[in-house]
Steps between C-alpha positions, in 0.01 A plus 500: 500500500325292774725602788519863395119511463444343841739751663330793320149374602623457873645859497187635338272337749717647786467841334125464475468394862716794615308744281165394637636524862635856410167604355322359817740689729449828300122459532517436877728820537265695293207397724710593809563850356126541480419372861322754725678635812223387723454220759395153380586147422708371216477144353796366293423236244715262294458421115231232591290781666555351848536718793842457632534778751261746682618804689363834642629848490441856625617615162447236224727660241784540742483162652464291181785703335729407784495133390661596165780710656818283480639653825211371705508144342646181643519155329158397633325818380663445159312168475170675562570792260598259214172318540267811470309537180226741616400715796143577617422747771202586739482865608361535863381805696776460774785288611283299748269379225814405292620279790167318538448451117859360476426248774182392339647463142798307635245244672319485161788455249774352729778634284839324463704794642276573792544321837225283657496540876519171676633423846774240528288365797134515592503757792185568702280808479266680756152497337198720579221309326234638271191404691209690651692479836859468399751297712877505538692183427836355379520335157767377250278541188422836360168493302320755282209505728466867603673441840786723619835330533803618693839341425630245422709485822789256533461500876198301627555618866470857372163421329364332819619793731344754256169312482490489885581873521222589253239293691615648838457860353193438268269214611432365162425128446734216415249217503413316179116525538336622183346844503115493487206733553361289782675547841672191652420383851825389626803732454853374521737553806649810349168679550500421879860615553453825313703418199208520252174698508342205303304666228341157430331520839378867452476579124362852593880583592589468128604861451709501818662171403592633154663802655713276720600296194592819307708619798676160516583537127644846538701379795645212295584750223705700744263796520474497867465877526186484290356231728564723808318790333197281427479367851547845640194627287297198622588569860369859468168377339436236771580743782268763342223237482566414865624152402774510758559112520567500124722810518706344774546172284608714209741706723660159617546401132641848424758475788591129405586617146695814620699277739593275215629796302703621799646157559618499140672841539673368822613185323659662203610850401364389156189309574356543152407208290755434223567265221862451401562369147806321369564367141751261337519377148712252290421448135120494449438420866414767758404471867332780705504470872267708715580533879197610702558739795195569710490742809886493494530117493601285209223238474630299203585489135358393163665422173374515141672347208471604133645347185480791252721684257481854633738693728477516880379856504195425279433186698518693827252759371249240363529318843426805703200590278351146501562439875388820661214598271339168570575490879304631806807479720704800395780623729594864566836463321637278227880484503654435152839367391508723189319784329221437254381721218134554624592531864289819567201367302514168685521686838182698413312195377578290814419791724161544325431118533596497873319812605818639660842636396734224406870582430742312278857543624847407364732517789875563448624437868381415848262245640272486195800443264597216723150351479499536124835318481345223722209474253741483204699224669174304561410548132845373394469197721162421352641550154770256576249236623327528168818486298616192690201305364630252244389213283667192642512311166651799313740559802632141471553525115674837547725356782601198282589735210668778706705274725570251226359207696456142384129506600241742632537522878193351663632509864693813613643536845613831644729584799538801718655578837402744778708610802572802715872545574541127503230433751188288447635406166271289274450398145197412288432270203178541297367256245313607187338233272374632159543851617277449802627506866500144637498591882500146631850461371629822649803463743649734759858456652643636825859566406726280716854527366558860407589763750473875444358689204590282202205470260696294234609231751143483644365449144754218442378329819135515409566374133721218632261383766204514261658294225704262705179393677302484164778284363507271799128459481502459121253784471390693181766759410401837357547606142648832601645653818470874566700690759447867614810701420773556243814326379627407847171319599489323159865366531432394860181289397683353188796390725260318739317331207831385349604342841182315502538382143194696396671735250252392236228709685502859364553775757434861458508820716272793495634841621229725655648843399450475134333157468797346308532135453847342558571157341792256509640554144456880451732764634229777460156461662187463288262808509151411389215763465297547799180354344681178395312184636831326574633795701164534691506131588852524636412815689197319653717208620769728643244731676322199659828353619581857651158506674524156635852552642406835651185362672701217665780734603248751657312220687824359652613852598158583662483152682845553639406854624180370669691206663750729642247738643288231656810317635595828679175505703524395859352158556523399135804305390637430150325155488158639582556784237588230238186301587292816453659566159456152370127509608428833331447346159214279645301801631244632265392865541615738776726368778337493839604403849235210485679371181841519660379307806446192287871482407690231693708642778364862489184509723282793596761718684770473223230559240401835662874600531557432133185690394603794714845505334357486154260778562780722654742424220 
């Protein structure tokens, strides 16, 4: 009876587990049926009473019920639903309170299925310090110190320009002197040139200074119309009190801000500040890219990466909540790649936070749709960069197994070619040791023996030249050779290796279109999953060979173009032009006539002619 008893107990255990899960699901559904139709926050817990997900809703019953509707589920949401053992709710007076409470609870519990907002890079902020006499500064560290932060901004030039604009309009301090009750004796240069009223010198101006700081903050928040109203009111008061000098200063500030607004209107028919969002996901990895557009200009982009088992719509909604409800730099419009369930509620909450109307838009056509597509492409590119990360040791083991090699490939060499209609044709060879680029062993080849557009023959020439020389010099041979392409490129490389009596070195080809691996002994290509370490390593080698070949090709093409342009100038022959080009690599920094004079055979007159030509071209 032993086997039958064991089988019976196994089936009985499965039945008990399934029954317990069923009872748990029934209890959760019963609780959902009794939820109020009011705004609030819901906390989902697992059987260990751990908070695994926190969300907010305008209607708690409707929102929580939607998770258990099969039509709205995807595979990732299914994992969340199967983990829920209990649901707890907090009822709030309104939707805004729900948003703020959700943000605070996520920070406290850090649930498994909620995103944690982290920049892929540490971008700088504009900071208005929390001091008696606040100052404006640039910083890369955001502290919980009561200061006001704008950003982060990916474009440092934009930050520097903005800080300069602020101090030009509102003479607030930038110096690092500590605020104190006792006045200082020696103000900094900004005081003397009218860029700061220096409250440290005259503490009695504290109320005036704080008014300036408040106006600067409103300006940075995009509430320029509110600033103009405030200044207009101040002008009236000063004129009434016969303080005409102050009234004139205020009028100058008023007109300067108005001129900025007019310039923005002239520059762009849509000079509003906008953030454009793109999203891409693969498996449990998701990337959100945010493109920042200010006064009609794109000033940069930021990317955020999340590794989490929820769908892209849910991730996007969480991102928008976390990012904009904790930011002081909120644009007029946020352009989205897809609809989200709580779009209207989020729009109200962000508008409330920023003190102005903020619109969330989902464009279907036109310029904004093109910008969203660009943001999505950037998100996809960032996602691919993350997916290309591989474990070198695991990759070598996987390659040995997948390609049926005698040993794990320690040295891999990759080839690619670059040409434009058979002109400036080059090839590259990159060398990876233990999965790491070994740049000192990279080689580039100017194609000598192939005419016209024939990539396969160019590849054969590069492979032959590389391994003939390595063989002659008795150099270290690779454990694996990779060529960019398909069956034709593979056969060409194998043919060369056989002629050199190097057929014992494995050769593979990697096709770009579907990332398929072609090998000597298989008719059909090998298709590995995208997250496989072996495939990621081969892709890294192939992409590096492609980059190296293209860089060399472009440099040759540009050098030839420059040579022909300078050679055409009266008084400058081909020999002088060649001297100029060969000396370029020794000039650090910008090219000047003085630098060119030092080149043998050029002199002052020819140097000036070359500079004039470069400037015109």
